[in-house]
C-alpha atoms as a PDB file:
ATOM      1  CA  GLN A   1      -3.480 -30.590  24.795  1.00  0.00           C
ATOM      2  CA  VAL A   2      -0.982 -28.531  22.956  1.00  0.00           C
ATOM      3  CA  GLN A   3      -0.725 -25.112  24.507  1.00  0.00           C
ATOM      4  CA  LEU A   4       1.182 -21.838  23.211  1.00  0.00           C
ATOM      5  CA  VAL A   5       0.976 -18.651  25.441  1.00  0.00           C
ATOM      6  CA  GLU A   6       2.648 -15.448  24.206  1.00  0.00           C
ATOM      7  CA  SER A   7       3.420 -12.587  26.898  1.00  0.00           C
ATOM      8  CA  GLY A   8       5.655  -9.556  26.601  1.00  0.00           C
ATOM      9  CA  GLY A   9       3.342  -7.259  24.263  1.00  0.00           C
ATOM     10  CA  GLY A  10       2.418  -3.833  25.441  1.00  0.00           C
ATOM     11  CA  LEU A  11       2.796  -0.017  24.350  1.00  0.00           C
ATOM     12  CA  VAL A  12       5.825   1.169  23.332  1.00  0.00           C
ATOM     13  CA  GLN A  13       7.348   4.686  21.646  1.00  0.00           C
ATOM     14  CA  ALA A  14       8.401   4.449  18.296  1.00  0.00           C
ATOM     15  CA  GLY A  15      12.232   3.462  18.484  1.00  0.00           C
ATOM     16  CA  GLY A  16      11.784   1.179  21.431  1.00  0.00           C
ATOM     17  CA  SER A  17      11.938  -2.236  22.039  1.00  0.00           C
ATOM     18  CA  LEU A  18      10.045  -5.323  23.093  1.00  0.00           C
ATOM     19  CA  ARG A  19      10.769  -8.807  23.495  1.00  0.00           C
ATOM     20  CA  LEU A  20       7.962 -11.191  23.346  1.00  0.00           C
ATOM     21  CA  SER A  21       8.120 -14.785  24.809  1.00  0.00           C
ATOM     22  CA  CYS A  22       6.020 -18.292  24.065  1.00  0.00           C
ATOM     23  CA  ALA A  23       5.643 -20.851  26.323  1.00  0.00           C
ATOM     24  CA  ALA A  24       4.725 -24.203  24.621  1.00  0.00           C
ATOM     25  CA  SER A  25       3.186 -26.941  26.700  1.00  0.00           C
ATOM     26  CA  GLY A  26       1.548 -30.397  25.880  1.00  0.00           C
ATOM     27  CA  ARG A  27       4.130 -30.882  23.120  1.00  0.00           C
ATOM     28  CA  THR A  28       8.072 -30.456  22.787  1.00  0.00           C
ATOM     29  CA  PHE A  29       8.872 -28.452  19.550  1.00  0.00           C
ATOM     30  CA  SER A  30      12.810 -28.776  19.671  1.00  0.00           C
ATOM     31  CA  ASN A  31      12.326 -31.108  16.423  1.00  0.00           C
ATOM     32  CA  SER A  32       9.957 -28.436  15.021  1.00  0.00           C
ATOM     33  CA  ALA A  33       9.823 -25.282  13.404  1.00  0.00           C
ATOM     34  CA  MET A  34       8.241 -22.394  15.233  1.00  0.00           C
ATOM     35  CA  GLY A  35       7.596 -18.918  13.730  1.00  0.00           C
ATOM     36  CA  TRP A  36       6.068 -15.584  14.505  1.00  0.00           C
ATOM     37  CA  PHE A  37       3.080 -13.971  12.590  1.00  0.00           C
ATOM     38  CA  ARG A  38       1.182 -10.614  13.015  1.00  0.00           C
ATOM     39  CA  GLN A  39      -2.088  -9.167  12.251  1.00  0.00           C
ATOM     40  CA  ALA A  40      -2.434  -5.422  11.948  1.00  0.00           C
ATOM     41  CA  PRO A  41      -6.581  -4.092  12.065  1.00  0.00           C
ATOM     42  CA  GLY A  42      -8.232  -4.833   8.980  1.00  0.00           C
ATOM     43  CA  LYS A  43      -5.421  -6.730   7.304  1.00  0.00           C
ATOM     44  CA  GLY A  44      -4.634 -10.512   7.256  1.00  0.00           C
ATOM     45  CA  ARG A  45      -2.210 -12.299   9.138  1.00  0.00           C
ATOM     46  CA  GLU A  46       1.280 -11.764   7.916  1.00  0.00           C
ATOM     47  CA  PHE A  47       4.560 -13.773   8.312  1.00  0.00           C
ATOM     48  CA  VAL A  48       7.197 -12.291  10.754  1.00  0.00           C
ATOM     49  CA  ALA A  49      10.132 -14.631  11.471  1.00  0.00           C
ATOM     50  CA  ALA A  50      10.425 -18.459  11.938  1.00  0.00           C
ATOM     51  CA  ILE A  51      13.107 -20.471  13.210  1.00  0.00           C
ATOM     52  CA  SER A  52      13.667 -24.551  12.000  1.00  0.00           C
ATOM     53  CA  TRP A  53      14.762 -27.288  14.287  1.00  0.00           C
ATOM     54  CA  SER A  54      18.110 -26.550  13.133  1.00  0.00           C
ATOM     55  CA  GLU A  55      17.973 -22.919  14.116  1.00  0.00           C
ATOM     56  CA  SER A  56      17.902 -21.759  10.406  1.00  0.00           C
ATOM     57  CA  LEU A  57      16.154 -18.423  10.562  1.00  0.00           C
ATOM     58  CA  ARG A  58      13.996 -16.420   8.395  1.00  0.00           C
ATOM     59  CA  TYR A  59      12.490 -12.987   8.138  1.00  0.00           C
ATOM     60  CA  ALA A  60       9.890 -10.780   6.815  1.00  0.00           C
ATOM     61  CA  ASP A  61      11.951  -7.871   4.709  1.00  0.00           C
ATOM     62  CA  SER A  62      10.006  -5.387   6.712  1.00  0.00           C
ATOM     63  CA  VAL A  63      11.652  -6.794  10.049  1.00  0.00           C
ATOM     64  CA  LYS A  64      14.830  -7.916   8.948  1.00  0.00           C
ATOM     65  CA  GLY A  65      17.828  -6.205  11.109  1.00  0.00           C
ATOM     66  CA  ARG A  66      15.496  -5.253  13.758  1.00  0.00           C
ATOM     67  CA  PHE A  67      13.723  -8.236  15.016  1.00  0.00           C
ATOM     68  CA  THR A  68      15.703 -11.543  16.223  1.00  0.00           C
ATOM     69  CA  ILE A  69      13.750 -14.655  16.734  1.00  0.00           C
ATOM     70  CA  SER A  70      15.146 -17.217  19.075  1.00  0.00           C
ATOM     71  CA  ARG A  71      14.360 -20.555  21.051  1.00  0.00           C
ATOM     72  CA  ASP A  72      15.372 -22.431  24.033  1.00  0.00           C
ATOM     73  CA  ASN A  73      14.850 -25.874  23.319  1.00  0.00           C
ATOM     74  CA  ALA A  74      15.429 -26.694  27.265  1.00  0.00           C
ATOM     75  CA  LYS A  75      12.712 -24.621  28.272  1.00  0.00           C
ATOM     76  CA  ASN A  76      10.514 -25.289  25.204  1.00  0.00           C
ATOM     77  CA  THR A  77      10.097 -21.503  24.642  1.00  0.00           C
ATOM     78  CA  LEU A  78      10.417 -19.324  21.628  1.00  0.00           C
ATOM     79  CA  SER A  79      11.505 -15.469  21.874  1.00  0.00           C
ATOM     80  CA  LEU A  80      11.050 -12.518  19.569  1.00  0.00           C
ATOM     81  CA  GLN A  81      13.375  -9.487  20.369  1.00  0.00           C
ATOM     82  CA  MET A  82      12.055  -6.671  18.789  1.00  0.00           C
ATOM     83  CA  ASN A  83      14.319  -3.142  18.303  1.00  0.00           C
ATOM     84  CA  SER A  84      13.602   0.140  16.702  1.00  0.00           C
ATOM     85  CA  LEU A  85       9.902  -0.613  16.479  1.00  0.00           C
ATOM     86  CA  LYS A  86       7.964   1.803  14.532  1.00  0.00           C
ATOM     87  CA  PRO A  87       4.060   2.424  14.373  1.00  0.00           C
ATOM     88  CA  GLU A  88       3.768   0.170  11.191  1.00  0.00           C
ATOM     89  CA  ASP A  89       4.832  -3.102  13.679  1.00  0.00           C
ATOM     90  CA  THR A  90       1.511  -2.289  15.620  1.00  0.00           C
ATOM     91  CA  ALA A  91      -0.497  -5.671  15.730  1.00  0.00           C
ATOM     92  CA  ILE A  92      -1.371  -8.770  17.526  1.00  0.00           C
ATOM     93  CA  TYR A  93       1.574 -10.964  17.443  1.00  0.00           C
ATOM     94  CA  TYR A  94       1.033 -14.764  17.354  1.00  0.00           C
ATOM     95  CA  CYS A  95       3.243 -17.589  18.194  1.00  0.00           C
ATOM     96  CA  ALA A  96       2.997 -20.383  15.746  1.00  0.00           C
ATOM     97  CA  GLY A  97       4.294 -24.105  15.803  1.00  0.00           C
ATOM     98  CA  SER A  98       4.900 -26.676  13.032  1.00  0.00           C
ATOM     99  CA  ARG A  99       4.686 -30.423  12.905  1.00  0.00           C
ATOM    100  CA  SER A 100       7.264 -30.386  10.222  1.00  0.00           C
ATOM    101  CA  PRO A 101      11.299 -29.550  11.380  1.00  0.00           C
ATOM    102  CA  TYR A 102      11.556 -26.963   8.362  1.00  0.00           C
ATOM    103  CA  TYR A 103       9.826 -23.543   8.694  1.00  0.00           C
ATOM    104  CA  VAL A 104       7.090 -22.239   5.800  1.00  0.00           C
ATOM    105  CA  THR A 105       6.245 -18.482   5.867  1.00  0.00           C
ATOM    106  CA  TYR A 106       2.669 -19.353   5.325  1.00  0.00           C
ATOM    107  CA  SER A 107       0.402 -19.413   8.342  1.00  0.00           C
ATOM    108  CA  THR A 108      -1.284 -22.746   7.000  1.00  0.00           C
ATOM    109  CA  GLY A 109       1.925 -24.488   7.701  1.00  0.00           C
ATOM    110  CA  TYR A 110       1.615 -24.172  11.259  1.00  0.00           C
ATOM    111  CA  ALA A 111      -0.641 -26.375  13.143  1.00  0.00           C
ATOM    112  CA  TYR A 112      -0.576 -25.016  16.619  1.00  0.00           C
ATOM    113  CA  TRP A 113      -1.271 -21.340  17.567  1.00  0.00           C
ATOM    114  CA  GLY A 114      -1.220 -19.041  20.368  1.00  0.00           C
ATOM    115  CA  GLN A 115      -4.053 -16.579  21.389  1.00  0.00           C
ATOM    116  CA  GLY A 116      -1.812 -13.834  20.386  1.00  0.00           C
ATOM    117  CA  THR A 117      -0.384 -10.559  22.514  1.00  0.00           C
ATOM    118  CA  GLN A 118      -0.735  -7.218  21.193  1.00  0.00           C
ATOM    119  CA  VAL A 119       2.036  -4.784  20.548  1.00  0.00           C
ATOM    120  CA  THR A 120       1.353  -1.189  20.058  1.00  0.00           C
ATOM    121  CA  VAL A 121       3.807   1.421  19.019  1.00  0.00           C
ATOM    122  CA  SER A 122       3.208   4.953  19.327  1.00  0.00           C
ATOM    123  CA  SER A 123       4.685   7.742  17.054  1.00  0.00           C
END
C-alpha cells in the first residue's frame, strides 16, 4: 500500500518560513515525478510545485522565487521550503506522487496523495 505522509505545517507570521516534508512508503518514487498542491477554503486544488525524475523543476507563478521543491531519493522523501510567506499562501498543502517520470501541473496527473498538512499565515 502506497502512503504519502506530509509534515511541517503550522501557523507562521507573514514573511516567515516553513519547511514541509513528505515521506513516501510502499513504493519508490525515484523514477517518478512528484509535486505539491494546495487548497484554500472555498477554492479548488491548485498546483504549487513539481519535480521530475531528473529533478527538472516547475513552480506556480504565485510562489516562484519564494518556494523551493526538492527530493531525497535515498530517503524517498519530498520537501517544500517556503520563504517570505504571505497570508494568501494559507491552505492545506498536499504531497502528490505520479506514475510518470515527467511532471504535470494538473492534479489528475498524480495517482498518489497524502492527507495534507495545514499552513496558516497570519498578517
